[in-house]
XYZ file of C-alpha atoms in Angstrom:
383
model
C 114.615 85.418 133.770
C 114.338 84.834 129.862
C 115.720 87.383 127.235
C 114.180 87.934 124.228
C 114.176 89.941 121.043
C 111.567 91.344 118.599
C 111.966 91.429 115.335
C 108.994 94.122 114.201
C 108.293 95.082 117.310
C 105.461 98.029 116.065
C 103.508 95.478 114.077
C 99.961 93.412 115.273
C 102.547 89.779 116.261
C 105.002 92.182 118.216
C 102.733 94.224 119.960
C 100.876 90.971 121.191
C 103.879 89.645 122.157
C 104.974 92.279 124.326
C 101.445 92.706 125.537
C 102.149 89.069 126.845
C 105.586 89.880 128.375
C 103.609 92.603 130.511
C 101.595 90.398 132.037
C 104.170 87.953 132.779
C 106.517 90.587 134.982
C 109.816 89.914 135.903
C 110.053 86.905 132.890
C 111.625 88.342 130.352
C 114.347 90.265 129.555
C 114.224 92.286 126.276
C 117.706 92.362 124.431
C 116.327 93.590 120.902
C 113.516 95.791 119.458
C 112.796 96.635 115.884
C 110.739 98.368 113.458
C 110.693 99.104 110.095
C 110.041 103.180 109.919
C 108.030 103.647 113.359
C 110.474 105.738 115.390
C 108.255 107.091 117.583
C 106.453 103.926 118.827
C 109.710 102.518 118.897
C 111.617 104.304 121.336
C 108.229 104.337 123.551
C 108.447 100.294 123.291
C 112.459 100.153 123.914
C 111.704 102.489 127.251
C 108.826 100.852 128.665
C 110.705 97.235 128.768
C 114.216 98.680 129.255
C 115.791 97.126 125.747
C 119.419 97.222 125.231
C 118.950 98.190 121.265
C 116.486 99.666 119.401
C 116.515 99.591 115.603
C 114.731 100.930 112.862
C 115.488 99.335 109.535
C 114.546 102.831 107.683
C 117.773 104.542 108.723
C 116.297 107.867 107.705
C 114.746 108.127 110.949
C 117.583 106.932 113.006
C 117.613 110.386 114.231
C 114.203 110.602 115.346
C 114.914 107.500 117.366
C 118.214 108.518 118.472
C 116.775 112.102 119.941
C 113.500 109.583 121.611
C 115.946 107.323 123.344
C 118.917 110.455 124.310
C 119.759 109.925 128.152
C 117.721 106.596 128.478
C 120.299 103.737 128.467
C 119.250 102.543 125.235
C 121.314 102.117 122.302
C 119.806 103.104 119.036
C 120.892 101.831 115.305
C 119.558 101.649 111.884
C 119.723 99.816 108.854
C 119.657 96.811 107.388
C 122.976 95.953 108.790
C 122.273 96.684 112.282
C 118.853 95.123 112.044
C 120.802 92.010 110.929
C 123.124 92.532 114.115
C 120.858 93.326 116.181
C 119.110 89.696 115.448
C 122.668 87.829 116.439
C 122.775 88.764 119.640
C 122.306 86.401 122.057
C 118.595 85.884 123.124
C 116.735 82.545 124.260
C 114.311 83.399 121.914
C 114.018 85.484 118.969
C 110.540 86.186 117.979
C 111.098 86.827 113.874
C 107.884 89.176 113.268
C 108.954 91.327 110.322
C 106.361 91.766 107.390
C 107.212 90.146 103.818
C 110.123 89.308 102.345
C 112.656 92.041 104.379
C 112.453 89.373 107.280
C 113.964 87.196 105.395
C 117.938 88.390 106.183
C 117.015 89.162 109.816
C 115.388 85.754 110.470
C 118.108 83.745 108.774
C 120.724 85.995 110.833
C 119.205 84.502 113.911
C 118.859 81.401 113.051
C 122.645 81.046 111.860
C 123.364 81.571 115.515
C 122.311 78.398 116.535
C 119.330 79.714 119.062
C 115.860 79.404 119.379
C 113.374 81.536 116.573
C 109.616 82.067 116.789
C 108.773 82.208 113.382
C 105.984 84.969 112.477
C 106.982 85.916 109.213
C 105.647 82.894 106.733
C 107.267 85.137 103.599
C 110.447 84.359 104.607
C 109.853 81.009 104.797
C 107.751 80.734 101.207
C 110.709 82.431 99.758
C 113.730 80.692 101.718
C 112.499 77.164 102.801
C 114.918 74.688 101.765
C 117.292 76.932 102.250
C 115.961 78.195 105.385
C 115.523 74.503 106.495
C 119.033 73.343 105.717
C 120.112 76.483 107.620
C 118.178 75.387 110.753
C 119.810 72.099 110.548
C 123.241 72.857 110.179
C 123.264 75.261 112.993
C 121.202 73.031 115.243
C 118.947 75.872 115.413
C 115.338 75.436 117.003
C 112.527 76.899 114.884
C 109.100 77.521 116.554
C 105.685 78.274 114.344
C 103.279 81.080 115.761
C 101.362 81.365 112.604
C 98.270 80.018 114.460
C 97.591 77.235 112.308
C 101.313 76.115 112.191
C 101.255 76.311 116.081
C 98.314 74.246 116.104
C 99.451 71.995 113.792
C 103.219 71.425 115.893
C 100.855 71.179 119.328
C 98.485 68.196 117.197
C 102.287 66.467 116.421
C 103.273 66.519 119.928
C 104.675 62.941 121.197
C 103.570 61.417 118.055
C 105.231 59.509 114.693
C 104.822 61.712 111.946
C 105.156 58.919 109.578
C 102.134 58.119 111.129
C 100.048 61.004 109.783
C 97.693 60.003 107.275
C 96.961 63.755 106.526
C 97.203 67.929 107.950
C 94.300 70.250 107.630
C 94.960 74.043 107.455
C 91.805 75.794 108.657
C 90.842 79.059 106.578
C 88.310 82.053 107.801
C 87.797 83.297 104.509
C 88.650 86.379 105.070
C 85.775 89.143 104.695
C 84.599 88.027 101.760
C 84.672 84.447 101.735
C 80.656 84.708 100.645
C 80.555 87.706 98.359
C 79.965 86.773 94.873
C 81.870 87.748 91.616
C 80.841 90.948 90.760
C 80.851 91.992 94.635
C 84.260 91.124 94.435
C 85.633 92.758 90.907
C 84.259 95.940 93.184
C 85.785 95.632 96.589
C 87.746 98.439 98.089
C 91.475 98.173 100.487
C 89.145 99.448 102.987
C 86.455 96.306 102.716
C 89.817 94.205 102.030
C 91.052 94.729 105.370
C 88.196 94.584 107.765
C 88.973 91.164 108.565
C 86.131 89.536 110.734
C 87.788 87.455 113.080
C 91.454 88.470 113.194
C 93.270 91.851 114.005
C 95.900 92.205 111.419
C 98.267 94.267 109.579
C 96.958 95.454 106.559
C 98.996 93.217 104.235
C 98.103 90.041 105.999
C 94.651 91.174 105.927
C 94.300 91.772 101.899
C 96.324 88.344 101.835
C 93.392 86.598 104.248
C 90.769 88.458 101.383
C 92.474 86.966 98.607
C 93.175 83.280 100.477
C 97.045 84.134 99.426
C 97.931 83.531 103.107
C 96.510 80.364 103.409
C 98.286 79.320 100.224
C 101.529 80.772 101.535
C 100.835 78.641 104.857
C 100.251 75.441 103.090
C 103.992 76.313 101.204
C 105.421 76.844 105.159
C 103.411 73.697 106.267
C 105.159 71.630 103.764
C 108.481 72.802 104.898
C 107.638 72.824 108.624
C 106.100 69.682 108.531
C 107.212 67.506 105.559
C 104.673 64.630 105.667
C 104.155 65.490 101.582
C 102.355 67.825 99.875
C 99.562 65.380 98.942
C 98.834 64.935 102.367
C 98.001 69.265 103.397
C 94.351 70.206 102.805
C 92.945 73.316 103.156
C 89.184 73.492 104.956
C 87.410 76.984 105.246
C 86.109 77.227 108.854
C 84.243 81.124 109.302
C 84.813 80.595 113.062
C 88.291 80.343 113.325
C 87.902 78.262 116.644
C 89.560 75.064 115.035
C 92.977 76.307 114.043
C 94.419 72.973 112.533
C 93.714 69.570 112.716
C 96.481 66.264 112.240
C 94.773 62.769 110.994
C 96.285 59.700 111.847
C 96.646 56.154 110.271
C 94.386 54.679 112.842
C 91.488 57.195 111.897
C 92.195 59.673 115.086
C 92.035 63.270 114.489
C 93.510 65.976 116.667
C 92.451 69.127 116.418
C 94.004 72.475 118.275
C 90.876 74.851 119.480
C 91.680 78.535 120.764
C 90.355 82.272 120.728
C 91.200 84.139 117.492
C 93.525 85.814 119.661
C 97.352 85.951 118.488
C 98.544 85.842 122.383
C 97.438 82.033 122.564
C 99.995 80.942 119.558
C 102.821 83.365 120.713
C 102.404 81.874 124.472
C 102.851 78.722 123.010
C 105.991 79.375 121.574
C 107.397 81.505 124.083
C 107.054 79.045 127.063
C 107.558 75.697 124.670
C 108.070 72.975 126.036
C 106.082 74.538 128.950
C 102.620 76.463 128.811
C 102.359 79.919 129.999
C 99.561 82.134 131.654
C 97.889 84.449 129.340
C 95.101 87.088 129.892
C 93.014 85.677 126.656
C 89.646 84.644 127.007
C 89.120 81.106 128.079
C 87.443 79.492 125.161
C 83.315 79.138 125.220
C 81.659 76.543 123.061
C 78.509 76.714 124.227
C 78.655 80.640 123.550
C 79.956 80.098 120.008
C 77.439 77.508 119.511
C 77.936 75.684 115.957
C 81.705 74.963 113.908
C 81.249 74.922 110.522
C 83.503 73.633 107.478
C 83.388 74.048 103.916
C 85.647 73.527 100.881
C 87.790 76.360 99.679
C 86.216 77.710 96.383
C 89.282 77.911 94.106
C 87.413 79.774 90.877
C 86.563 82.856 93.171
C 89.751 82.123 95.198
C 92.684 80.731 92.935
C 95.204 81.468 95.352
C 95.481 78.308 96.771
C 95.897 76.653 93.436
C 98.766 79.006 92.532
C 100.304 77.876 95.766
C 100.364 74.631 96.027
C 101.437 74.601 91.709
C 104.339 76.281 92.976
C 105.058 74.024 95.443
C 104.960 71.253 93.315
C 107.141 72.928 90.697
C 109.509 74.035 93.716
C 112.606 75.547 93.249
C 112.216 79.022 92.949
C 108.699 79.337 92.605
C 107.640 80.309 95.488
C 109.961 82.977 96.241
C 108.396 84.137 92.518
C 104.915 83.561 94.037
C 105.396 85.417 97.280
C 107.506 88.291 95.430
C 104.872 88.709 92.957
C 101.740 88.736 95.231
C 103.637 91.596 97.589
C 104.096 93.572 94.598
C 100.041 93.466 93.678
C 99.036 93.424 97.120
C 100.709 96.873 97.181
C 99.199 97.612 93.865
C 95.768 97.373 95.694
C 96.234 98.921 98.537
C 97.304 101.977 96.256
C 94.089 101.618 94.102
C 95.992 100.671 90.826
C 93.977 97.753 90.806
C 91.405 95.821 91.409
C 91.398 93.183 93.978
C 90.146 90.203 91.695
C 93.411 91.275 90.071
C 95.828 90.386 92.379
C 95.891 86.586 91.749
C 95.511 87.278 87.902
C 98.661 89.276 88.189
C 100.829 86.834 90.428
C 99.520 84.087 88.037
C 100.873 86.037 85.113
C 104.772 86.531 86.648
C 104.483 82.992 87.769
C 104.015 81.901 84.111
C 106.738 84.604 82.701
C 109.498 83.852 84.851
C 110.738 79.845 86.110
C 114.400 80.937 87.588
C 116.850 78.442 88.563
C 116.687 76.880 92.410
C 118.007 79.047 94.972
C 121.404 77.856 96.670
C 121.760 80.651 99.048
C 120.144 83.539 100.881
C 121.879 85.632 97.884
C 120.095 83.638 95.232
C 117.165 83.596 97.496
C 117.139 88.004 97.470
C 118.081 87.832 93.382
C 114.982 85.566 92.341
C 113.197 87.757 94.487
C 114.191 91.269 93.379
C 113.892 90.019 89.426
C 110.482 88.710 90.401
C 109.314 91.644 91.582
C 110.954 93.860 88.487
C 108.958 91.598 86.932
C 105.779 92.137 88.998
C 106.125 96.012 88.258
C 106.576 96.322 85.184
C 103.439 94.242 84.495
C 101.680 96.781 86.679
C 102.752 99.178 84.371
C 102.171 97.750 81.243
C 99.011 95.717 81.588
């Protein structure tokens, strides 16, 4: 039997994952569970799989949890500081699933103890990655991808040189409104925004699909995860999200990694790594779907994925600025403060006021990101 923890344990990556410890009885063993304010779900997720802590980063409701998990065994904390604690403790693999930037302390926590992490959270990485990545070597940590296309892209790498890799391809869906035009977009709602069509997301990750802000933040994790070179990551729009990244080599080969749009299939992959697991997804149906389809991205409608990889090129501190920014307006959105084609305009606009030194540590890491994000607000406020 395994053990494993959850970092966000409530959201869409955590509840897949522990859909996929159900059906794999007798596995796993769950050491840690955590959520940001969800209490109630919580406690019902730290009973069902018999966890030895539950915590909820929102310490108001610690005693909402506490009084859920009285007389069951399980041991219930909140707080930032027992989230970070609660992500030391010695699991074969920590699955890092916490939304934005506030994974950031958690993930690195786990990742200083030398284990193995399944990396969800791509803002931690955007914010943190060289230091995140000289972290992971100096502990002789183990970091796994489940982004989908980063899992597909470490399966496509598999037994080969990567010196030999004459380019990467991030696939895109497009999000929900990959072919609405201008003026469609200047008027689209949170509601529209997070109707993706092929994925079931969180509502953040959604608007961030809408906006093609995740892909950009993906290409900034690829070039960390992978570093072959910036020049050589490409981005490809593909509406079926069947072909979920694809590795060229120098003698003209491509391999590509096909699967459901089903989050189970990367998780799996990282759970059981270096060995494949069962999972209760759909086997995949070509002849069903029919036709794959690819297109460029169209940066004037979508400039996100300019803004990302210009911020990967300047490096540094930019990205954490990028990511900080582009939570801030996401959030701006989702409150109806503005519009959605405003959201790159705005993280544009902080990425031109603000070029901070390069982050040395996880504490310079949290500053650029907290004075990017002052930043980010009080343009809300002003503009």
């Amino acid at each position: 039997m395994r053990t494993l923890s959850v970092l966000g344990a409530t959201g869409s990556v955590g509840a897949s994952t522990l859909d996929l410890v159900r059906h794999q009885a007798g596995a796993w063993r769950i050491v840690a569970l955590t959520a940001h304010s969800n209490a109630a779900d919580l406690a019902r997720l730290a009973v069902e799989f018999s966890a030895e802590i539950a915590v909820v980063a929102d310490e108001s409701r610690l005693s909402t949890l506490r009084e859920a998990l009285a007389g069951t065994g399980v041991e219930a904390a909140g707080g930032p500081a027992a989230l970070i604690e609660a992500a030391t403790r010695p699991a074969d693999v920590t699955l890092a699933a916490i939304v934005g930037c506030a994974g950031l302390a958690p993930t690195m926590a786990a990742i200083e103890r030398g284990g193995t992490v399944a990396l969800a959270n791509k803002e931690a990485l955007v914010s943190a990655g060289e230091v995140m990545m000289a972290t992971v070597a100096r502990h002789h940590a183990t970091l796994l991808p489940v982004d989908s296309e980063h899992n597909a892209i470490f399966q496509c790498l598999q037994g080969n040189d990567p010196a030999h890799v004459r380019s990467i391809t991030l696939t895109a869906s497009g999000g929900p409104f990959r072919d609405w035009s201008w003026d469609q977009l200047c008027a689209a709602t949170p509601a529209q925004a997070i109707r993706h069509p092929n994925w079931d997301m969180g509502a953040k990750i959604s608007v961030d699909s809408a906006t093609m802000f995740n892909k950009g933040l993906e290409l900034i994790e690829a070039h960390h995860l992978f570093p072959v070179g910036l020049d050589k990551l490409r981005i490809l729009v593909h509406p079926q999200s069947i072909v979920h990244s694809m590795v060229e080599y120098r003698d003209g080969s491509t391999l590509a990694q096909l699967g459901p749009s089903d989050m189970r299939v990367p998780i799996a992959s990282a759970l059981a790594w270096p060995a494949r697991m069962d999972t209760p997804c759909e086997p995949l149906d070509l002849a069903a779907i029919g036709e794959l389809t690819f297109r460029k991205p169209d940066e004037l409608r979508f400039p996100a994925t300019r803004l990302a990889r210009e911020a990967a090129h300047a490096g540094g501190g930019m990205p954490t600025v990028l990511n900080a920014a582009n939570e801030i307006a996401v959030a701006a959105f989702l409150d109806g403060q503005i519009p959605f084609t405003r959201i790159a305009a705005r993280v544009e606009s902080v990425l031109n006021a603000y070029a901070p030194p390069p982050p040395a540590s996880l504490s310079d890491v949290l500053a650029v990101d907290a004075e990017a994000r002052a930043k980010a607000r009080l343009l809300m406020e002003t503009a």
